[in-house]
Every structure is written in C-alpha cells, then in structure tokens.
Amino acid sequence: MFRTRRLALASVAAAAATALVAGCASGTGGSSSGASGDTLTLWTHNAGNSAELDVVKKIIKDFNDSQDKYTVELQSFPQTDYNNSVVAAASARKLPCLLDVDGPNVANWAWGGYLAPIDVTGSEVPVKDQLASTVGTYKDQLYSFGFYDVSLAFFARKSVLNEHGIRIPTMDKPWTRSEFDTALAKLKKSGEFAYPLEMGTGGSGEWWPYAYSPQLQSFGGDLIDRNGYKTASGTLDGKESVEWGNWFRSLVTKGYMAKKSGADPNKDFLAGKSAIQWDGSWNAAKNAQKLGDDLAIIPPVDFGNGPTIGGASWQWAMSSTCSNKDGAQEWLKFSRQTKYFVDYAKATSTIPATDAAAQQIADYQPGGKFEVLVQFAREYATVRPVTPAYPYISTEFQKAAQDILAGADPKNALGLAAKNIDNNLKTNNNYAG
C-alpha cells in the first residue's frame, strides 16, 4: 500500500546506492547468514502496520505448523528504518534469509548482491497469473513477488462535476488534457474552491515519481531512456518531458493546485476543500463510505500518449547470503496460496495480485464497486525503470519536480536532473555486471 509504504525508499536512496556500489564488487561472496540450521529469519517493514503484519504472522504460523523441518522467525522494523537496516546488514553480510523489498528497488538490490533469484515453480499460484507489476525481475530472472498492488485514480463527487457541466470520464473515454484543464478552469472560476485540484504535493520521497512520473509518461516523456537504461538526457529533459513540466507548474500559477498540500489531502477532499483528488486505491473504501454513490472513481488523464499510473508495491524475496535457500524457497512457495492473496487485500484495502483472489472479494469482483481499480492496475500500470540506478533517479526526479513547482524553469530543472543521472550511470559503468 502506498500511503507511507513507498515513502521510505527515496529517503535512503543515496545511502543505499553508495553502499551498493561498494557491495556489488563482492557480489554474493563472503559469509552466509539468515538461518541457524533449519530456523530461518524473516524481515519485514511492517512494524507499526498491524493489519498487514498480522497477515505475515498468519502465513508464518501456518507454514511452521504445516511441517516439522523448517521454522521461520519474524523480525519487523518500522518502515522509516527498514531500508537503512537492510543496507547495514548487507554490508556486514548479516541479511536474513527472507525479506520484503519495495518493487522499484528490486533491480538495485539484485545488482548489489543483496538478493538471490528464486524458483517458486510448483506453487499453488503460478507467477504468470499475477499482475505484471507485482513480479520483480532483473536480467530475466525472478527475484521477488508481491501479493498486491495499488492504483492511482482521480476521485471526485459526481454531483460537483455535474453541477459544473464537467463530463465524468470512463476508461473508454478518459479526460484529455484539454478537457481536464477546462474542468479545472471551471471549478476555479466558480469560487467554491481555493484549489480545485488536490495532488498531494505536500508528500515526500517516492510519492513524487510514483504520482507524477506517470503523467510525464502520458505526455510522452520518461525518467530515463528505457532502451538500455544508459542515459536520461534527451528523455527526462526532452521536449515532451519539458511540456509536462510547464503544465505541472501551470497548475500552481493558475491557482488550480497548492504548491504544497496539507498534511492530510484525502481528509481535505472529503471535507469539500478540493473538487478532484489524485490519490490511491488505499483511500477508495474511506471515500465510498463517506460519499456513497456520489463518489466518482476516474481514470488518469490521457495527456496524449495514453493514461498511465505507477506500478509495483512491496514484494517478498530471498537474500543472496541465506545459508538455507531450500528452506527459504519452501516458505515462499507455501505463501503463494490464493487465500493469502485474499487475506492481504482484505486486511490492507489493496488490489489483489491475481484475478482468482479478486473474485473472492466483493468490491473487486466483476461488477464490484472497486473493480475499476483492478482494471486501472491491469491496463495502465507502468513499472518504474527496472534499473539499479532507480533509487538515484527517484531522488533526482523528486528534486526537479519540487523545484519546478517552486518556480524553476522546467527545462533547466529536468536538464540538471538528467545530467546528474547520466553522471551516476557513468560512475557505475551503467550498472553493468
């Protein structure tokens, strides 16, 4: 789930990337760890998130009770400390056997020697049945899988849109850029909203590339040239990306959106302070409870190259230094039961990673009130660049986007970010090896 789940990555990205540069050379060599005989340690970022942590505990208990060869022991961390703990443990070659990893970070951790490829053939749920965004691969090898994803969407009140003559878009006919801009102009002119659009600009860290780079991609730009992942110049600062930057800045200059939103954007939306909110599926149930049938769940805008949202959330993996890989993979295989995919979705209000699980949850079933969010995740999700450079890219994009909202020239801000990313790629030999 995104709310705070993705936010930890970028805050430690620079430190992690630095540590990985040193760690990559030694790869998977050195001491093994993570298990004492047939007792395996599992790390999760879910301390403080009891709903999801309870599902993890249930799977561990069920696995331990199901056989008498392996025992999995849990250690949970607050999300704000988790990535730093993994980096430190990797440097000391004291990683656990099993750990969760934020999807966009998989390539970085695999390249750095943190993770080992996994084989979960024979599981109840085949990997091919999952949403593509819930599977982590690097160099054509499987390194991780997740039980859920989340989806971005626009939320609005149907009554407000109808009052102002604004068409409620569908997946067959999403808003165009022109329609969206016209809708915001109408809402602003009405005088009913100080800022008609809420896009969470008070957020931090990974929220920025997760929330806003899909819009840049819909303009035709991207964070890096995905053909080889060897340069950002000409892509992140290309014509289409700069056009996105100018539009993004215009939302502030025209008074459509606050340069920095409040501490709880969804609360502000539900209180009627904004008319349209760019938010995640994690707040869909809360919105529906408050607004009922007046809630409109709206697809992303088509800015010219199709609607796009970010993809990938937290996933499970095995460390490269695990001294009992057979046991670790047995736990991973065991966990891949449809009932657990259902448990995660029910506990966390996330989108199940498989259709079979979605069909067991009323809101996500065909005809369910949130089925459209599953369709968004299936049709619109684009994973963030699958390159070990991603944590650095994430940090650079966040800085550039924040500078743009603060008044920086978009071409200059994106150009500097692209140059810095290219320097990082060059320093790390394009993360070869």
Short mmCIF file of C-alpha atoms in Angstrom, two decimals, residues 88-388:
data_model
loop_
_atom_site.label_atom_id
_atom_site.label_comp_id
_atom_site.label_asym_id
_atom_site.label_seq_id
_atom_site.Cartn_x
_atom_site.Cartn_y
_atom_site.Cartn_z
CA ALA A 88 23.71 -2.07 7.06
CA ALA A 89 23.04 -5.81 7.28
CA ALA A 90 24.10 -6.34 3.67
CA SER A 91 27.37 -4.52 4.28
CA ALA A 92 28.01 -6.78 7.27
CA ARG A 93 26.78 -9.88 5.37
CA LYS A 94 24.14 -10.44 8.01
CA LEU A 95 20.97 -10.29 5.96
CA PRO A 96 18.06 -12.53 6.92
CA CYS A 97 17.06 -15.37 4.62
CA LEU A 98 13.70 -13.78 3.77
CA LEU A 99 12.90 -10.09 3.42
CA ASP A 100 10.46 -7.77 1.75
CA VAL A 101 11.54 -5.15 -0.75
CA ASP A 102 9.74 -2.27 -2.40
CA GLY A 103 9.17 -3.21 -6.03
CA PRO A 104 11.08 -0.32 -7.62
CA ASN A 105 14.14 -1.26 -5.53
CA VAL A 106 14.40 -4.88 -6.69
CA ALA A 107 16.82 -4.24 -9.55
CA ASN A 108 19.08 -2.18 -7.30
CA TRP A 109 19.19 -4.80 -4.57
CA ALA A 110 19.66 -7.65 -7.06
CA TRP A 111 22.51 -5.83 -8.80
CA GLY A 112 24.10 -5.02 -5.47
CA GLY A 113 24.19 -8.65 -4.42
CA TYR A 114 21.53 -8.41 -1.74
CA LEU A 115 19.09 -10.81 -3.39
CA ALA A 116 19.25 -14.24 -4.99
CA PRO A 117 16.99 -15.40 -7.82
CA ILE A 118 14.08 -17.50 -6.63
CA ASP A 119 12.30 -20.55 -8.01
CA VAL A 120 8.67 -20.90 -6.95
CA THR A 121 7.57 -23.41 -9.56
CA GLY A 122 5.03 -25.83 -8.16
CA SER A 123 3.30 -23.14 -6.11
CA GLU A 124 -0.49 -23.07 -5.96
CA VAL A 125 -0.47 -19.69 -7.73
CA PRO A 126 1.67 -19.58 -10.90
CA VAL A 127 3.69 -16.40 -11.35
CA LYS A 128 2.14 -15.95 -14.80
CA ASP A 129 -1.25 -15.43 -13.17
CA GLN A 130 -0.13 -12.29 -11.33
CA LEU A 131 -0.42 -8.67 -12.33
CA ALA A 132 2.84 -7.86 -14.12
CA SER A 133 3.54 -5.04 -11.68
CA THR A 134 3.57 -7.48 -8.73
CA VAL A 135 6.51 -9.53 -10.01
CA GLY A 136 10.13 -8.40 -9.65
CA THR A 137 12.63 -9.47 -12.29
CA TYR A 138 16.16 -8.44 -13.15
CA LYS A 139 18.10 -9.67 -16.17
CA ASP A 140 15.29 -12.08 -17.00
CA GLN A 141 15.43 -13.79 -13.61
CA LEU A 142 12.71 -13.81 -10.95
CA TYR A 143 13.80 -12.14 -7.72
CA SER A 144 10.56 -11.28 -5.95
CA PHE A 145 6.78 -11.35 -5.98
CA GLY A 146 4.08 -9.42 -4.20
CA PHE A 147 0.57 -10.24 -3.07
CA TYR A 148 -0.97 -6.91 -4.05
CA ASP A 149 -0.60 -3.64 -5.84
CA VAL A 150 -2.25 -0.26 -5.52
CA SER A 151 -3.71 2.02 -8.15
CA LEU A 152 -3.77 5.74 -8.64
CA ALA A 153 -7.03 7.35 -9.62
CA PHE A 154 -8.86 10.65 -9.56
CA PHE A 155 -11.65 10.90 -7.02
CA ALA A 156 -14.46 13.43 -7.29
CA ARG A 157 -18.09 13.98 -6.36
CA LYS A 158 -20.41 13.26 -9.28
CA SER A 159 -22.72 16.00 -8.08
CA VAL A 160 -19.95 18.62 -8.25
CA LEU A 161 -18.90 17.60 -11.75
CA ASN A 162 -22.49 17.57 -12.95
CA GLU A 163 -23.18 20.96 -11.38
CA HIS A 164 -20.37 22.49 -13.38
CA GLY A 165 -21.09 20.68 -16.63
CA ILE A 166 -17.98 18.50 -16.44
CA ARG A 167 -18.14 15.10 -18.14
CA ILE A 168 -17.47 12.13 -15.91
CA PRO A 169 -14.83 10.17 -17.85
CA THR A 170 -14.62 6.42 -18.35
CA MET A 171 -11.84 4.02 -19.32
CA ASP A 172 -13.25 4.00 -22.85
CA LYS A 173 -13.11 7.79 -22.93
CA PRO A 174 -10.80 9.31 -20.32
CA TRP A 175 -10.30 13.04 -19.99
CA THR A 176 -7.95 14.61 -22.50
CA ARG A 177 -5.53 17.28 -21.37
CA SER A 178 -7.78 19.95 -22.85
CA GLU A 179 -10.84 18.61 -21.06
CA PHE A 180 -9.00 18.36 -17.78
CA ASP A 181 -7.63 21.88 -17.98
CA THR A 182 -11.08 23.20 -18.92
CA ALA A 183 -12.65 21.38 -15.98
CA LEU A 184 -10.12 22.87 -13.57
CA ALA A 185 -10.70 26.34 -15.01
CA LYS A 186 -14.48 25.99 -14.49
CA LEU A 187 -14.05 24.80 -10.93
CA LYS A 188 -11.61 27.59 -10.12
CA LYS A 189 -13.89 30.22 -11.65
CA SER A 190 -16.81 29.01 -9.55
CA GLY A 191 -15.14 30.41 -6.44
CA GLU A 192 -16.16 27.33 -4.46
CA PHE A 193 -12.63 26.00 -4.11
CA ALA A 194 -9.42 27.79 -3.21
CA TYR A 195 -7.66 24.97 -5.06
CA PRO A 196 -9.96 22.70 -7.09
CA LEU A 197 -7.26 20.05 -7.61
CA GLU A 198 -5.52 18.08 -4.86
CA MET A 199 -2.47 16.05 -5.92
CA GLY A 200 -0.66 15.53 -2.63
CA THR A 201 2.19 17.95 -3.25
CA GLY A 202 2.94 18.01 0.46
CA GLY A 203 4.12 14.41 0.22
CA SER A 204 7.74 13.36 0.04
CA GLY A 205 10.09 10.68 -1.15
CA GLU A 206 8.87 8.00 -3.50
CA TRP A 207 5.42 9.59 -3.76
CA TRP A 208 6.82 12.09 -6.26
CA PRO A 209 7.92 9.69 -9.01
CA TYR A 210 5.03 7.34 -8.20
CA ALA A 211 2.40 10.06 -8.50
CA TYR A 212 3.78 12.41 -11.15
CA SER A 213 6.12 10.49 -13.48
CA PRO A 214 3.10 8.60 -14.94
CA GLN A 215 1.72 11.97 -16.03
CA LEU A 216 5.09 12.82 -17.56
CA GLN A 217 4.96 9.45 -19.36
CA SER A 218 1.47 10.20 -20.65
CA PHE A 219 2.92 13.37 -22.17
CA GLY A 220 5.43 11.13 -23.97
CA GLY A 221 8.43 11.62 -21.70
CA ASP A 222 10.07 9.31 -19.19
CA LEU A 223 12.59 9.24 -16.36
CA ILE A 224 15.26 7.57 -18.50
CA ASP A 225 15.67 6.11 -21.96
CA ARG A 226 14.48 2.54 -21.32
CA ASN A 227 16.37 1.26 -24.35
CA GLY A 228 19.37 0.04 -22.42
CA TYR A 229 18.91 2.36 -19.42
CA LYS A 230 22.13 4.16 -20.32
CA THR A 231 21.05 7.81 -20.45
CA ALA A 232 18.40 10.18 -19.17
CA SER A 233 19.49 13.08 -21.37
CA GLY A 234 17.12 13.60 -24.26
CA THR A 235 14.36 11.78 -22.41
CA LEU A 236 13.91 13.27 -18.94
CA ASP A 237 14.73 16.69 -20.39
CA GLY A 238 13.24 16.04 -23.83
CA LYS A 239 10.52 18.11 -25.47
CA GLU A 240 7.63 16.04 -24.08
CA SER A 241 9.04 15.98 -20.56
CA VAL A 242 9.56 19.74 -20.59
CA GLU A 243 5.99 20.15 -21.81
CA TRP A 244 4.85 18.13 -18.79
CA GLY A 245 6.98 20.36 -16.54
CA ASN A 246 5.40 23.51 -17.92
CA TRP A 247 1.92 22.04 -17.41
CA PHE A 248 2.77 20.84 -13.91
CA ARG A 249 3.99 24.31 -12.96
CA SER A 250 0.89 25.91 -14.53
CA LEU A 251 -1.32 24.08 -12.04
CA VAL A 252 0.22 26.28 -9.36
CA THR A 253 0.47 29.52 -11.31
CA LYS A 254 -3.20 29.27 -12.37
CA GLY A 255 -4.28 28.56 -8.83
CA TYR A 256 -5.60 25.11 -9.60
CA MET A 257 -3.36 23.33 -7.09
CA ALA A 258 -1.42 24.30 -3.98
CA LYS A 259 2.36 24.30 -4.27
CA LYS A 260 2.34 22.25 -1.06
CA SER A 261 -0.80 20.47 0.02
CA GLY A 262 -1.94 19.97 3.59
CA ALA A 263 -0.93 17.16 5.91
CA ASP A 264 -3.95 15.03 5.01
CA PRO A 265 -5.03 15.66 1.39
CA ASN A 266 -7.73 12.99 1.48
CA LYS A 267 -9.29 14.50 4.58
CA ASP A 268 -9.33 17.86 2.82
CA PHE A 269 -11.02 16.31 -0.22
CA LEU A 270 -13.68 14.65 1.90
CA ALA A 271 -14.25 17.95 3.70
CA GLY A 272 -15.00 19.59 0.34
CA LYS A 273 -11.88 21.74 0.20
CA SER A 274 -10.97 20.32 -3.21
CA ALA A 275 -13.15 19.07 -6.05
CA ILE A 276 -10.82 16.50 -7.63
CA GLN A 277 -8.15 14.47 -5.87
CA TRP A 278 -5.28 12.45 -7.40
CA ASP A 279 -4.91 9.70 -4.85
CA GLY A 280 -4.57 5.97 -4.38
CA SER A 281 -6.83 2.97 -4.10
CA TRP A 282 -5.96 2.75 -0.40
CA ASN A 283 -8.47 5.56 0.25
CA ALA A 284 -11.23 4.24 -2.02
CA ALA A 285 -13.13 2.49 0.78
CA LYS A 286 -12.98 5.54 3.03
CA ASN A 287 -14.19 7.76 0.19
CA ALA A 288 -17.05 5.40 -0.66
CA GLN A 289 -18.11 5.20 2.97
CA LYS A 290 -18.28 8.99 3.16
CA LEU A 291 -19.69 9.82 -0.28
CA GLY A 292 -21.64 6.70 -1.23
CA ASP A 293 -22.96 6.68 -4.77
CA ASP A 294 -21.82 10.27 -5.25
CA LEU A 295 -18.20 9.07 -5.47
CA ALA A 296 -16.68 9.11 -8.94
CA ILE A 297 -13.58 6.96 -9.47
CA ILE A 298 -11.95 8.44 -12.53
CA PRO A 299 -9.16 7.07 -14.75
CA PRO A 300 -5.92 9.02 -15.25
CA VAL A 301 -5.91 11.75 -17.87
CA ASP A 302 -4.72 10.91 -21.37
CA PHE A 303 -2.17 13.65 -21.99
CA GLY A 304 -1.50 12.38 -25.50
CA ASN A 305 0.18 9.01 -25.06
CA GLY A 306 -2.48 7.13 -23.13
CA PRO A 307 -3.46 7.05 -19.45
CA THR A 308 -0.68 5.86 -17.15
CA ILE A 309 -0.23 5.05 -13.46
CA GLY A 310 2.70 3.71 -11.48
CA GLY A 311 3.02 0.02 -10.71
CA ALA A 312 4.73 -2.24 -8.13
CA SER A 313 4.47 -2.36 -4.38
CA TRP A 314 6.15 -4.39 -1.62
CA GLN A 315 7.32 -7.87 -2.58
CA TRP A 316 8.98 -10.89 -0.95
CA ALA A 317 12.49 -12.01 -1.79
CA MET A 318 15.38 -14.22 -0.64
CA SER A 319 18.80 -12.88 0.31
CA SER A 320 21.89 -13.94 -1.59
CA THR A 321 23.66 -14.82 1.66
CA CYS A 322 20.90 -17.07 3.01
CA SER A 323 22.53 -20.28 4.23
CA ASN A 324 19.34 -22.29 3.80
CA LYS A 325 17.95 -21.33 0.43
CA ASP A 326 15.93 -24.53 0.15
CA GLY A 327 14.03 -23.64 3.31
CA ALA A 328 13.56 -20.02 2.24
CA GLN A 329 12.09 -21.07 -1.08
CA GLU A 330 9.79 -23.54 0.63
CA TRP A 331 8.32 -20.67 2.64
CA LEU A 332 7.98 -18.53 -0.48
CA LYS A 333 6.21 -21.36 -2.31
CA PHE A 334 3.94 -22.06 0.66
CA SER A 335 2.92 -18.41 0.88
CA ARG A 336 1.71 -18.43 -2.72
CA GLN A 337 -1.80 -19.65 -1.93
CA THR A 338 -4.84 -17.79 -3.18
CA LYS A 339 -6.21 -17.49 0.36
CA TYR A 340 -3.22 -15.39 1.38
CA PHE A 341 -3.61 -13.10 -1.63
CA VAL A 342 -7.19 -12.62 -0.43
CA ASP A 343 -6.09 -12.04 3.18
CA TYR A 344 -3.68 -9.27 2.17
CA ALA A 345 -6.29 -7.49 0.08
CA LYS A 346 -8.92 -7.65 2.80
CA ALA A 347 -6.53 -6.51 5.53
CA THR A 348 -4.94 -3.63 3.65
CA SER A 349 -7.58 -2.48 1.11
CA THR A 350 -5.11 -3.21 -1.66
CA ILE A 351 -5.68 -4.71 -5.10
CA PRO A 352 -5.14 -8.50 -5.19
CA ALA A 353 -2.31 -9.58 -7.44
CA THR A 354 -4.42 -12.29 -9.12
CA ASP A 355 -7.85 -12.46 -10.69
CA ALA A 356 -8.63 -15.57 -8.64
CA ALA A 357 -8.16 -13.60 -5.44
CA ALA A 358 -10.07 -10.58 -6.74
CA GLN A 359 -13.06 -12.81 -7.47
CA GLN A 360 -13.26 -13.69 -3.78
CA ILE A 361 -13.57 -10.06 -2.69
CA ALA A 362 -16.95 -8.48 -3.32
CA ASP A 363 -15.66 -4.98 -4.07
CA TYR A 364 -13.16 -6.27 -6.65
CA GLN A 365 -15.38 -8.85 -8.35
CA PRO A 366 -16.84 -8.10 -11.79
CA GLY A 367 -19.48 -5.51 -11.07
CA GLY A 368 -17.95 -4.64 -7.68
CA LYS A 369 -17.71 -1.00 -6.73
CA PHE A 370 -13.90 -1.05 -6.93
CA GLU A 371 -13.49 -3.38 -9.90
CA VAL A 372 -12.42 -0.38 -11.95
CA LEU A 373 -9.32 -0.03 -9.76
CA VAL A 374 -8.29 -3.56 -10.69
CA GLN A 375 -8.76 -2.60 -14.34
CA PHE A 376 -6.63 0.51 -13.85
CA ALA A 377 -3.84 -1.62 -12.35
CA ARG A 378 -4.11 -4.13 -15.19
CA GLU A 379 -4.37 -1.68 -18.09
CA TYR A 380 -2.50 1.43 -17.05
CA ALA A 381 0.32 0.39 -14.70
CA THR A 382 3.87 1.12 -15.83
CA VAL A 383 6.64 -0.07 -13.53
CA ARG A 384 9.26 2.46 -12.68
CA PRO A 385 12.51 1.98 -14.62
CA VAL A 386 13.91 -1.52 -13.99
CA THR A 387 17.47 -0.45 -13.42
CA PRO A 388 19.78 -0.45 -10.39
#
